[in-house]
Coordinates of C-alpha atoms in Angstrom, one line a residue:
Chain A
X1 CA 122.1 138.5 88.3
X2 CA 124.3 139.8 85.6
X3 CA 126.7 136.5 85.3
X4 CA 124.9 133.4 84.5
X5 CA 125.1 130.6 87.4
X6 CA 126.3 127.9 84.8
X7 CA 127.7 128.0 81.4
X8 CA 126.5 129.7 78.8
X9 CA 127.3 133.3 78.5
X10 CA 126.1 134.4 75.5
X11 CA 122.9 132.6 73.5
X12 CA 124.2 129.5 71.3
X13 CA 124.1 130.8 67.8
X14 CA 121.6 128.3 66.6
X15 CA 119.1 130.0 69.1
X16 CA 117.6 133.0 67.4
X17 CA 117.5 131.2 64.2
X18 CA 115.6 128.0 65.4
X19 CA 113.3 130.7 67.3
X20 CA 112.5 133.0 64.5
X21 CA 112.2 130.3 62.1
X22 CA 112.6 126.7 62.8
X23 CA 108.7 128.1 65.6
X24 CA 107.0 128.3 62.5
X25 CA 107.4 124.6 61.3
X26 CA 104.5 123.0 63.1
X27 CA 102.3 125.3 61.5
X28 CA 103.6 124.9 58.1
X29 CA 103.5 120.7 58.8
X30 CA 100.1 121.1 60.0
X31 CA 98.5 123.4 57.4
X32 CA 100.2 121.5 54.4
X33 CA 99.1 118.2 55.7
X34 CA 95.9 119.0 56.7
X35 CA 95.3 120.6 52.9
X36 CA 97.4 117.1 51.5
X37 CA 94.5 115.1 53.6
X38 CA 91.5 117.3 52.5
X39 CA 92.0 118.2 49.2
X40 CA 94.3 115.3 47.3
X41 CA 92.8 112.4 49.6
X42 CA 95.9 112.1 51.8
X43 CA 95.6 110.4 55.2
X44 CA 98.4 112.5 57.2
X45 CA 96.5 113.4 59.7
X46 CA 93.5 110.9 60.2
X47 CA 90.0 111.1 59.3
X48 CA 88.9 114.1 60.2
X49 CA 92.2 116.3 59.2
X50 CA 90.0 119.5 60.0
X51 CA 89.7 118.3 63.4
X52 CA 92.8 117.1 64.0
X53 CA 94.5 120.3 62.4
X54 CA 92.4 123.0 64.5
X55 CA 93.1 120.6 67.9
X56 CA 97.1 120.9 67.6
X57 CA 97.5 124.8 66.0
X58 CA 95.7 125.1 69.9
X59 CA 97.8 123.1 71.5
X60 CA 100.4 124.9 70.3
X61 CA 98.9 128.1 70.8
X62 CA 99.1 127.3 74.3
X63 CA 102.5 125.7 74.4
X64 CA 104.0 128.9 73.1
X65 CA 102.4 131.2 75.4
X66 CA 103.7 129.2 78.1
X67 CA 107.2 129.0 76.8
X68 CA 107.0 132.6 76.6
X69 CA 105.7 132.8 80.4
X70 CA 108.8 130.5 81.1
X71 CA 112.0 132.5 79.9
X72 CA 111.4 134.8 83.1
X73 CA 111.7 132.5 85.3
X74 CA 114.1 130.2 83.5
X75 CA 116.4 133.4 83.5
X76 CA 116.2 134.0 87.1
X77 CA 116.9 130.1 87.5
X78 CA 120.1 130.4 85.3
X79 CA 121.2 133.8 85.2
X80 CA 121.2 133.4 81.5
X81 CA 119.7 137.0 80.4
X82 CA 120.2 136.6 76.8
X83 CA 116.9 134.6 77.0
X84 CA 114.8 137.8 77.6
X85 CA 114.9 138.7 73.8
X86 CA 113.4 135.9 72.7
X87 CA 110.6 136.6 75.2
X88 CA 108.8 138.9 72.4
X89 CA 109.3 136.1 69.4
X90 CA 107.6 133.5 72.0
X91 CA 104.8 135.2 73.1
X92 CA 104.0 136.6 69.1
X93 CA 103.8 133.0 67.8
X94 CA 101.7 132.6 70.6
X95 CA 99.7 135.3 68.7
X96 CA 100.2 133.9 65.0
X97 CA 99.2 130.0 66.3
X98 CA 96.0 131.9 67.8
X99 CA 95.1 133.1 64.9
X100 CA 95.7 130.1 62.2
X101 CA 93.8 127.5 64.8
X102 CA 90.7 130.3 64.9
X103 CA 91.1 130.8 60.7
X104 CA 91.2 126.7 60.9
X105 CA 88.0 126.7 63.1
X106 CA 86.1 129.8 61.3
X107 CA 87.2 128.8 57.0
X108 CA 87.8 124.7 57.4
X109 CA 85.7 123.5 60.2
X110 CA 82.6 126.3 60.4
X111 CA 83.3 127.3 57.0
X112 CA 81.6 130.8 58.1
X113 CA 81.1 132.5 54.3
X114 CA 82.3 129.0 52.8
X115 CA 79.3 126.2 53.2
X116 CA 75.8 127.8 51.7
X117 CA 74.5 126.5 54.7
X118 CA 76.2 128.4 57.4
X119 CA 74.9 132.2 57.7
X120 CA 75.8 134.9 59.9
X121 CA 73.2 134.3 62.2
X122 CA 74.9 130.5 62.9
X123 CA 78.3 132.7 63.9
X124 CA 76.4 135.3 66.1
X125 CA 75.2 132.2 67.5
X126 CA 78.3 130.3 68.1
X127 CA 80.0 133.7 68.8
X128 CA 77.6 134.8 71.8
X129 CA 76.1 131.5 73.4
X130 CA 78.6 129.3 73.1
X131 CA 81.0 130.0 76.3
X132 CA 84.5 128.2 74.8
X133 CA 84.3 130.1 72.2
X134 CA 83.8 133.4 73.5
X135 CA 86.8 132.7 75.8
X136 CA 88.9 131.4 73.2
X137 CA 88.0 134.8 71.5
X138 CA 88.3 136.9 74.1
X139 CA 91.7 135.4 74.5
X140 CA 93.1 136.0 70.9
X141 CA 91.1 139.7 71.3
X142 CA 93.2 140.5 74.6
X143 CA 96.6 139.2 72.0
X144 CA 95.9 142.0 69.3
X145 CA 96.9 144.8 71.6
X146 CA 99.4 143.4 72.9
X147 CA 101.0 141.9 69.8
X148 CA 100.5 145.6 68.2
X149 CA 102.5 147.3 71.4
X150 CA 105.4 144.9 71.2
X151 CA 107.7 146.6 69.1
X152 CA 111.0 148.5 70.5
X153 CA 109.6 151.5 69.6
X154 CA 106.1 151.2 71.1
X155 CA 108.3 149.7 74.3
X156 CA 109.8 153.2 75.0
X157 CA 106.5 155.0 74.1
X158 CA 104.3 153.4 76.4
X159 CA 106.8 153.3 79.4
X160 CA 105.0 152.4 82.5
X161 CA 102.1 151.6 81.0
X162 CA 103.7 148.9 78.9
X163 CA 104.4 147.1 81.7
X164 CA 100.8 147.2 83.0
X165 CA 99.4 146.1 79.7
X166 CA 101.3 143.3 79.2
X167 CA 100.3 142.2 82.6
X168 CA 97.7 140.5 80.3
X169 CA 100.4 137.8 79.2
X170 CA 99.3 136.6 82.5
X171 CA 95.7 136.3 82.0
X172 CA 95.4 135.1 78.4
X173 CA 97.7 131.3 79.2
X174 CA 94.4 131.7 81.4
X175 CA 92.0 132.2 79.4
X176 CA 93.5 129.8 76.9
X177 CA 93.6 126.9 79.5
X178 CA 89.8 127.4 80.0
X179 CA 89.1 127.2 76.8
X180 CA 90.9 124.5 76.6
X181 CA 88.9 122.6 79.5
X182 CA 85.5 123.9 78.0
X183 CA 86.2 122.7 74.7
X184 CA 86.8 118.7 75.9
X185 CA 83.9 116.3 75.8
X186 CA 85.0 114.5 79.4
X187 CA 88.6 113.5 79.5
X188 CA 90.5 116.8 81.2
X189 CA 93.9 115.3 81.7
X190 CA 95.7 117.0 79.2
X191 CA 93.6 120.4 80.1
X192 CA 94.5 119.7 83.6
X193 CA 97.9 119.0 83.1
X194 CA 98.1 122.3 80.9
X195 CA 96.4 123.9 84.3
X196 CA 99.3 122.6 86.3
X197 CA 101.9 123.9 84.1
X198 CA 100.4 127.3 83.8
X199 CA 100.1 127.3 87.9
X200 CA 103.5 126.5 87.9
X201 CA 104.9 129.2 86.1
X202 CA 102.8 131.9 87.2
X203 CA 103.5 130.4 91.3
X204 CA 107.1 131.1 90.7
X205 CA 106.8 134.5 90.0
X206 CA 104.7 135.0 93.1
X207 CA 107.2 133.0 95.3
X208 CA 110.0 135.2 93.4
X209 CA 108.2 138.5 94.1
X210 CA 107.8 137.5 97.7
X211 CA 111.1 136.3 97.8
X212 CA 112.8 139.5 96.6
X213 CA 110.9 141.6 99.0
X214 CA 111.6 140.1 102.2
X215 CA 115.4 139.7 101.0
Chain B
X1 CA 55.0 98.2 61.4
X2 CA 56.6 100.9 58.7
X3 CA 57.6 99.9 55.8
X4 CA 61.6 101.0 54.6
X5 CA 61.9 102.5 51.2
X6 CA 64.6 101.5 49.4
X7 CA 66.9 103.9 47.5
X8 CA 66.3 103.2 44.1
X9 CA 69.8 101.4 42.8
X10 CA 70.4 103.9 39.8
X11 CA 70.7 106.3 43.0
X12 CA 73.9 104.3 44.6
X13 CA 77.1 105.1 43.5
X14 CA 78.5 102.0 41.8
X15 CA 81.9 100.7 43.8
X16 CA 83.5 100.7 40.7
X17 CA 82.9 104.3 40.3
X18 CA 83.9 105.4 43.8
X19 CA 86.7 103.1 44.0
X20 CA 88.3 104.8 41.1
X21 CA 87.6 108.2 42.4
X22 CA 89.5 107.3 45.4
X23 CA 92.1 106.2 42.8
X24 CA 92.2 109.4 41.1
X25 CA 92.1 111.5 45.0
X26 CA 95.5 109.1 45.7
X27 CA 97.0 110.1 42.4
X28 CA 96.4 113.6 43.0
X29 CA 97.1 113.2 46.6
X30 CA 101.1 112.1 45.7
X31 CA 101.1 114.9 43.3
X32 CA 100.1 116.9 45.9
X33 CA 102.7 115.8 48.4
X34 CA 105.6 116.2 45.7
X35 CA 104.2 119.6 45.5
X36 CA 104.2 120.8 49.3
X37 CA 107.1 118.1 49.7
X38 CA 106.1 115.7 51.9
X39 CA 107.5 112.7 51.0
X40 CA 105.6 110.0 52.9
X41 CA 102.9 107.9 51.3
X42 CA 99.7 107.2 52.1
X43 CA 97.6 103.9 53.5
X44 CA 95.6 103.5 50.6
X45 CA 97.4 100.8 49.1
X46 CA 97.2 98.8 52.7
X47 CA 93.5 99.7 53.1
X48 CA 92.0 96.0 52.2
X49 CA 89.4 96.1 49.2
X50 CA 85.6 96.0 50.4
X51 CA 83.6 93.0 49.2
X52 CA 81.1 93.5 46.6
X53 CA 78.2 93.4 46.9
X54 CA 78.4 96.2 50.0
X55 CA 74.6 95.7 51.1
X56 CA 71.4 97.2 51.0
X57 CA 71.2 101.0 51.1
X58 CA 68.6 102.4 53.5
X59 CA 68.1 106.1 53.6
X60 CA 70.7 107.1 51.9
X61 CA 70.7 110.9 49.7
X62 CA 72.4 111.5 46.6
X63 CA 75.6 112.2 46.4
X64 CA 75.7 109.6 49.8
X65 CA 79.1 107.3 49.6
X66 CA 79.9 104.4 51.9
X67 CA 83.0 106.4 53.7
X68 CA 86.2 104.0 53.9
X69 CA 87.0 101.2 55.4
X70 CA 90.0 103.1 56.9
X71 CA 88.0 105.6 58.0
X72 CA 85.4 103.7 59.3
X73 CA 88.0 101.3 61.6
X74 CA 90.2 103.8 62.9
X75 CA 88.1 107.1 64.0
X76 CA 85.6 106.5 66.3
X77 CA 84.6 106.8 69.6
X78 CA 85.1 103.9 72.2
X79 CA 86.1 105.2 75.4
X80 CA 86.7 101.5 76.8
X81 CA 89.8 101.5 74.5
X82 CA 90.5 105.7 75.2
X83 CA 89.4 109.0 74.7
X84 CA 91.0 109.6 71.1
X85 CA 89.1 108.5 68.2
X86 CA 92.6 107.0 67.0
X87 CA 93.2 105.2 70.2
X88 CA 90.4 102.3 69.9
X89 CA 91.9 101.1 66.7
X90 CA 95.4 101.1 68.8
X91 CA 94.3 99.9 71.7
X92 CA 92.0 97.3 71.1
X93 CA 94.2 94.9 68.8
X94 CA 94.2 91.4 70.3
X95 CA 90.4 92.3 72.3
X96 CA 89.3 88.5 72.3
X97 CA 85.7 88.3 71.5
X98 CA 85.8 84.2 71.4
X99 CA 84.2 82.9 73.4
X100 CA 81.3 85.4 74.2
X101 CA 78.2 85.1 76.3
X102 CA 75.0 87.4 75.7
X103 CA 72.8 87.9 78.7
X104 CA 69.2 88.3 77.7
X105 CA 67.0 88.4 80.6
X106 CA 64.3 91.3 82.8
X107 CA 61.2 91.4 81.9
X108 CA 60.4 88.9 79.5
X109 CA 58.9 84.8 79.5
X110 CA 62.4 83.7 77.8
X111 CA 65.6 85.1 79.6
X112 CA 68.6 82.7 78.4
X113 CA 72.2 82.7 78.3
X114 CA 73.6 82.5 75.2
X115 CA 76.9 81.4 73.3
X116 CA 77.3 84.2 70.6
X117 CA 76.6 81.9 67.7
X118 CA 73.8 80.3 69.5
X119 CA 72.7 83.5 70.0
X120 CA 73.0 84.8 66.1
X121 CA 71.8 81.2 64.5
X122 CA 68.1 82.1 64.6
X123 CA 68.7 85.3 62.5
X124 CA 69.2 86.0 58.8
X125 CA 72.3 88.1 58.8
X126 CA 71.4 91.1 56.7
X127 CA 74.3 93.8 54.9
X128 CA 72.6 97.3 55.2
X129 CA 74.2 100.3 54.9
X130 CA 73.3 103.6 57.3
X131 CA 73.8 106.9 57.9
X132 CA 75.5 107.1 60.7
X133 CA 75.7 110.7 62.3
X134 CA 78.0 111.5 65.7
X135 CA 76.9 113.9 68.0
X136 CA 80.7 115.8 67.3
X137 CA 78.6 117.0 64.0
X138 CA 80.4 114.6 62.5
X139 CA 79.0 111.5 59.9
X140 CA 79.8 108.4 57.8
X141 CA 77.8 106.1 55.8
X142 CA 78.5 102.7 56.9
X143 CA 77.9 99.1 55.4
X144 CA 77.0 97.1 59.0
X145 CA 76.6 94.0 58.6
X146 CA 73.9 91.9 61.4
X147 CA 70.6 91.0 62.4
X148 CA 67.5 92.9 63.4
X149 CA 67.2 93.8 67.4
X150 CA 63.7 93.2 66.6
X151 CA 64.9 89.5 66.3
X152 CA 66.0 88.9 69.5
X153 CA 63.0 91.2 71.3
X154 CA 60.7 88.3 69.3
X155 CA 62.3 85.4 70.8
X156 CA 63.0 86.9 74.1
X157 CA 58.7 87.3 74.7
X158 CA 59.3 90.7 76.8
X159 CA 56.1 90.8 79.2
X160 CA 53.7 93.5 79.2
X161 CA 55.5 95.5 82.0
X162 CA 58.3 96.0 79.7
X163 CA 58.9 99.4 78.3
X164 CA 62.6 100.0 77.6
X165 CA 65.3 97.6 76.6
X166 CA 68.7 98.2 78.2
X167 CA 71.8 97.0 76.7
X168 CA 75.7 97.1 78.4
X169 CA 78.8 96.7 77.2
X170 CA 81.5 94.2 78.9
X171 CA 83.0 95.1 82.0
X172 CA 86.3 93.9 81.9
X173 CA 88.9 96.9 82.9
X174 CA 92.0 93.7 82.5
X175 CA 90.8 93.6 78.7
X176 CA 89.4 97.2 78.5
X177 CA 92.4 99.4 79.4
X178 CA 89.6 102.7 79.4
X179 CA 87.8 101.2 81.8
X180 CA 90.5 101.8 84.5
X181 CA 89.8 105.0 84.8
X182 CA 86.9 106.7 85.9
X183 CA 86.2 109.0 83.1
X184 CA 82.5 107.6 82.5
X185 CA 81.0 105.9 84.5
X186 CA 81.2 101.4 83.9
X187 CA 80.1 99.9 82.1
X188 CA 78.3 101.8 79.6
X189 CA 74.7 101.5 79.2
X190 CA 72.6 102.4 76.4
X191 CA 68.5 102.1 75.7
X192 CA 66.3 102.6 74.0
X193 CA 61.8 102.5 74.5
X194 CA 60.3 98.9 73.0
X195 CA 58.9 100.5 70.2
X196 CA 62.2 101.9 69.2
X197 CA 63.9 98.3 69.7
X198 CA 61.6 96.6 67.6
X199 CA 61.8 99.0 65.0
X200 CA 63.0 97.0 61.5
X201 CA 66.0 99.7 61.3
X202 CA 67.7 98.8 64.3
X203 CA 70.6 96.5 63.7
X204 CA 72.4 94.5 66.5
X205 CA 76.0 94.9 64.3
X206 CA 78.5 91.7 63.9
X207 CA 80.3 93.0 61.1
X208 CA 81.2 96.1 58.5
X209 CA 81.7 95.9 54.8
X210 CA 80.8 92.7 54.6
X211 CA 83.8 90.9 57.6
X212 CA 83.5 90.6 61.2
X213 CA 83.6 93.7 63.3
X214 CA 87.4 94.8 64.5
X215 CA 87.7 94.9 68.3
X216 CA 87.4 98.8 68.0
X217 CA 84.3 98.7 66.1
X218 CA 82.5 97.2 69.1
X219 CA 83.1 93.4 68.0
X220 CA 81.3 91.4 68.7
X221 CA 78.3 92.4 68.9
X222 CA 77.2 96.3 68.8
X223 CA 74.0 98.4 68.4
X224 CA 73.1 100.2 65.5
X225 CA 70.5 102.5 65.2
X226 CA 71.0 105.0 61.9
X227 CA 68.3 107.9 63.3
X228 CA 70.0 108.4 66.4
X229 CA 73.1 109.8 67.1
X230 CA 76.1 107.5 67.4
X231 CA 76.7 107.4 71.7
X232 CA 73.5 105.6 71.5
X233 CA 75.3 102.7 69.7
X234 CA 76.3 100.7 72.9
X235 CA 79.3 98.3 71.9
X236 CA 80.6 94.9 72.9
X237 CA 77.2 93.8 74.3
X238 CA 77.4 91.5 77.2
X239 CA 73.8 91.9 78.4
X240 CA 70.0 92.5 76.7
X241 CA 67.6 93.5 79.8
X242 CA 64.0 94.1 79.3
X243 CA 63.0 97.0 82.1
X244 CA 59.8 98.8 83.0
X245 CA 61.7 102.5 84.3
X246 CA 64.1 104.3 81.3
X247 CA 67.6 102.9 81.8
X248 CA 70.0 105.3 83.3
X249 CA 72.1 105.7 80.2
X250 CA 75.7 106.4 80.4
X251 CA 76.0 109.4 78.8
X252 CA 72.6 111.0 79.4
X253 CA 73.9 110.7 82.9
X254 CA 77.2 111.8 83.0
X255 CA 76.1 114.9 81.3
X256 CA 72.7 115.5 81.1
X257 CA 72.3 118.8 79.7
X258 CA 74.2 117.7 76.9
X259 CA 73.3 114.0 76.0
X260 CA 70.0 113.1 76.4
X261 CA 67.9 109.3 76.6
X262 CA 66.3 110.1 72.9
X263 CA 69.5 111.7 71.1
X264 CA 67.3 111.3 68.0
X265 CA 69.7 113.4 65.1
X266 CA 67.8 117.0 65.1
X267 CA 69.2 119.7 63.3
X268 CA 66.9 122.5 65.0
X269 CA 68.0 121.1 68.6
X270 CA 71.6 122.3 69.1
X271 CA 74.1 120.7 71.7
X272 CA 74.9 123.7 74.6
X273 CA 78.4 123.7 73.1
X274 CA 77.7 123.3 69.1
X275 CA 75.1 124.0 66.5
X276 CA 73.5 120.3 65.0
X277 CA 72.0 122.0 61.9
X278 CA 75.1 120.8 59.9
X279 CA 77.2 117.8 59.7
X280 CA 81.0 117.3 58.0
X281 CA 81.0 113.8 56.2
X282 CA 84.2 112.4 56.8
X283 CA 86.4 112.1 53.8
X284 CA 84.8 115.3 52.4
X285 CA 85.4 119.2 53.0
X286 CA 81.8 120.6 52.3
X287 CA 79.9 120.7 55.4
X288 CA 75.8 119.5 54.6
X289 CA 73.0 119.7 56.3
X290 CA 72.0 117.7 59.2
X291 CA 68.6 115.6 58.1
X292 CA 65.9 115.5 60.7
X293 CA 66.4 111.8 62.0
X294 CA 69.4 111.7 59.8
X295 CA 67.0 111.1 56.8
X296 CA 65.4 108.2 58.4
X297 CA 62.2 110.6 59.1
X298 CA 59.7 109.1 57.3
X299 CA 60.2 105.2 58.8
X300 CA 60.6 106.5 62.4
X301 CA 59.0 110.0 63.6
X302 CA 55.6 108.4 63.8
X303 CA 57.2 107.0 66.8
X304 CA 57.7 110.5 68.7
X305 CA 54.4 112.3 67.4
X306 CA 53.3 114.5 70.1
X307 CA 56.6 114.6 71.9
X308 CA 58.2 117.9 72.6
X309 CA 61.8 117.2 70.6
X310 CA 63.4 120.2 72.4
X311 CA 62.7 118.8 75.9
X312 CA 63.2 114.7 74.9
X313 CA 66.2 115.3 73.3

């Protein structure tokens, strides 16, 4: 598959940039609006801005992850290789959207060592008996190592086991979708539709692997 | 019956004073924007000015402030009109609620059907303004405007078998796009014991600060009860049944180990998926802490003495 099946033989220059940078927008939108609303009495984002914020960093979250679990595939689709180096940048703001929409749950909507009125025992509570959370958790946990392993360096260290390790990009969409589904009152279309996506991409690699080995 | 004390008024916040503090949040709201750079400005301006006088405060704590109008008409919960708490103030422009019929009937000497206003006339419409707590941990304080359910329970002469009153919302999936799917199940239902209905605090809504409901407020006609959590609040009544059994509520039985038939506001009983020991009031950051029957403790836990809270929740 080394020449691309249409067009396109080397990434359009506006790529890397809108990747590396323009990824971090939403974020910044979300954050600065949902500080406009809480702090100077703004109405960007509704009534409940906390709410509102935490919701779409995890929709996002999860939209990265998958767009990270769709360059593989997309690149056996078009040939176009030059998408594997932006497989890395995907799957980290995966990582950094984890971890503002779990800062946005613990500081604005908690407010764990914030509000007098929530201790240490509330967040052990939330922490061990609530089950969405502790997936959600588990599932930013499971992105520390491999955020920490993605480097070039730490690529050509691990060697084999890399590979096995970041077999975990499959399980934490996972683990992020359930959340997702656990977190919802009772409407679980947009969970379920997440669930479809997520069974998409990971079905193509399993029809690709089976593919490849009765070729 | 208990008597309600009233907040003195040198406790209420005068609408002068908060109007101008929403003045000053809006002034340093746009310097806030031209800081960060967003360039877009607020509702405020559109938001329409409350009517003075805003009603009678009942329960309310210091530091308590009627939340928005804004607020109050365009995050809420009405599944009839979608799941989002934005999407009933969307979807439910144009909801006619002229003419409307309310159904009174079960177990009581004088079941009727009544036009709206017939149905109203009787009753001294009454401004109040509640609590009102969600079961999200979320809360508001509310001017309602409406008359007493006790009211209607009166003239309605339930018999002696009656124990609950059930009410339900329209059934109309033409009118109520929500209702076309199956996510709960139709019409919703809501009840409450007779005790609990004749209580002085519970308010059959027609209106907030001080004007007819909106559509997505439940217009016409909606239940209020400030001690409970908010689900109980059945909306767009069609239909007042005196019962002997406890209604199959809507929520209470589309999840039950979540939503129970009491949902009284109980900081030490926790939902499965959140703690209920503290609340965020909209429109502020500070989260407080959840009252035992949202503050209303004192005119309405007589009514559950000897019940086990954890179990009846």
């Amino acid at each position: 598959m080394s020449t691309p099946r249409f067009g396109l033989a080397t990434a359009p220059r506006w790529l890397a940039p809108l990747l590396n940078y323009g990824a971090a927008l939403p974020a910044i939108g979300i954050v600065s609006m949902a500080i406009a609303d809480v702090f100077f009495g703004r109405s960007f984002m509704g009534a409940d801005p906390i709410k509102q914020a935490e919701h779409e960093l995890g929709e996002w979250t999860i939209r990265f992850l998958f767009a990270s679990l769709a360059i593989t595939p997309l690149r056996q689709l078009t040939g176009w290789n030059w998408l594997a180096r932006h497989r890395r940048t995907l799957g980290l703001y995966g990582f950094a959207y984890g971890g503002v929409h779990f800062l946005t749950w613990a500081l604005l909507d908690v407010q764990i060592g914030i509000s007098e009125y929530v201790g240490w025992a509330d967040v052990q509570k939330d922490l061990t008996k609530r089950p969405y959370i502790v997936v959600g958790m588990s599932a930013l946990l499971l992105m520390v190592p491999l955020a920490i392993t993605s480097t070039t360096k730490m690529i050509a260290r691990l060697g084999r086991r890399w590979r096995t390790l970041h077999r975990l990009a499959y399980v934490i969409p996972a683990l992020g979708v359930i959340h997702w589904g656990m977190s919802v009152k009772k409407d679980l279309a947009e969970p379920a539709m997440g669930t479809l996506v997520l069974a998409g991409l990971l079905g193509w690699r399993v029809m690709h692997a089976r593919r490849s080995a009765t070729a | 019956m208990p008597t309600i004390p009233r907040l003195p008024s040198s406790e209420i916040t005068p609408e002068s004073a908060w109007l101008d503090r929403r003045r000053f949040l809006a002034a340093a709201g746009v310097a806030g924007a031209g800081l960060l750079g967003a360039g877009a400005l607020g509702r405020l301006a559109a938001a329409p000015q409350p009517q003075r006088p805003l009603g009678t405060p009942y329960g309310l704590q210091p530091g308590d402030e009627p939340t928005s109008y804004e607020d109050v008409t365009t995050y809420n919960n009405f599944y009839e009109f979608g799941t989002s708490k934005d999407d009933p103030a969307v979807e439910a422009q144009g909801f006619r609620t002229r003419p409307w019929t309310v159904r009174v009937d079960g177990l009581c000497a004088k079941p009727g059907n009544y036009q709206l206003e017939d149905f109203l006339k009787p009753s001294r419409i009454e401004d109040r303004i509640y609590r009102m707590r969600c079961v999200e941990a979320w809360s508001m304080v509310i001017p309602w405007r409406g008359i007493p359910l006790a009211d209607v329970v009166a003239r309605a002469q339930p018999t002696s078998q009656a124990k609950f009153v059930e009410l339900t919302t329209l059934l109309d999936p033409q009118r109520m796009p929500g209702q076309r799917y199956d996510v709960l199940d139709w019409p919703y239902v809501e009840g409450l014991r007779l005790d609990e209905a004749k209580h002085p605090l519970t308010l059959l809504a027609t209106g907030v600060y001080g004007r007819d409901l909106p559509p997505q407020n439940g217009a016409p006609l909606r239940l209020v009860i400030p001690w409970k959590y908010g689900f109980k609040g059945v909306k767009s009544i069609v239909r007042i049944r005196f019962v002997e059994r406890m209604p199959r509520t809507t929520w209470a039985a589309a999840i039950p180990s979540e939503y129970g038939f009491y949902a009284n506001v109980n900081p030490q009983v926790d939902h499965p998926r959140w703690s209920q020991a503290t609340e965020r009031r909209i429109g502020n950051f500070r989260r407080i802490p959840t009252l035992p029957f949202n503050g209303y403790a004192d005119q309405v836990a007589s009514m559950y003495a000897g019940m086990d809270l954890r179990r009846n929740y």
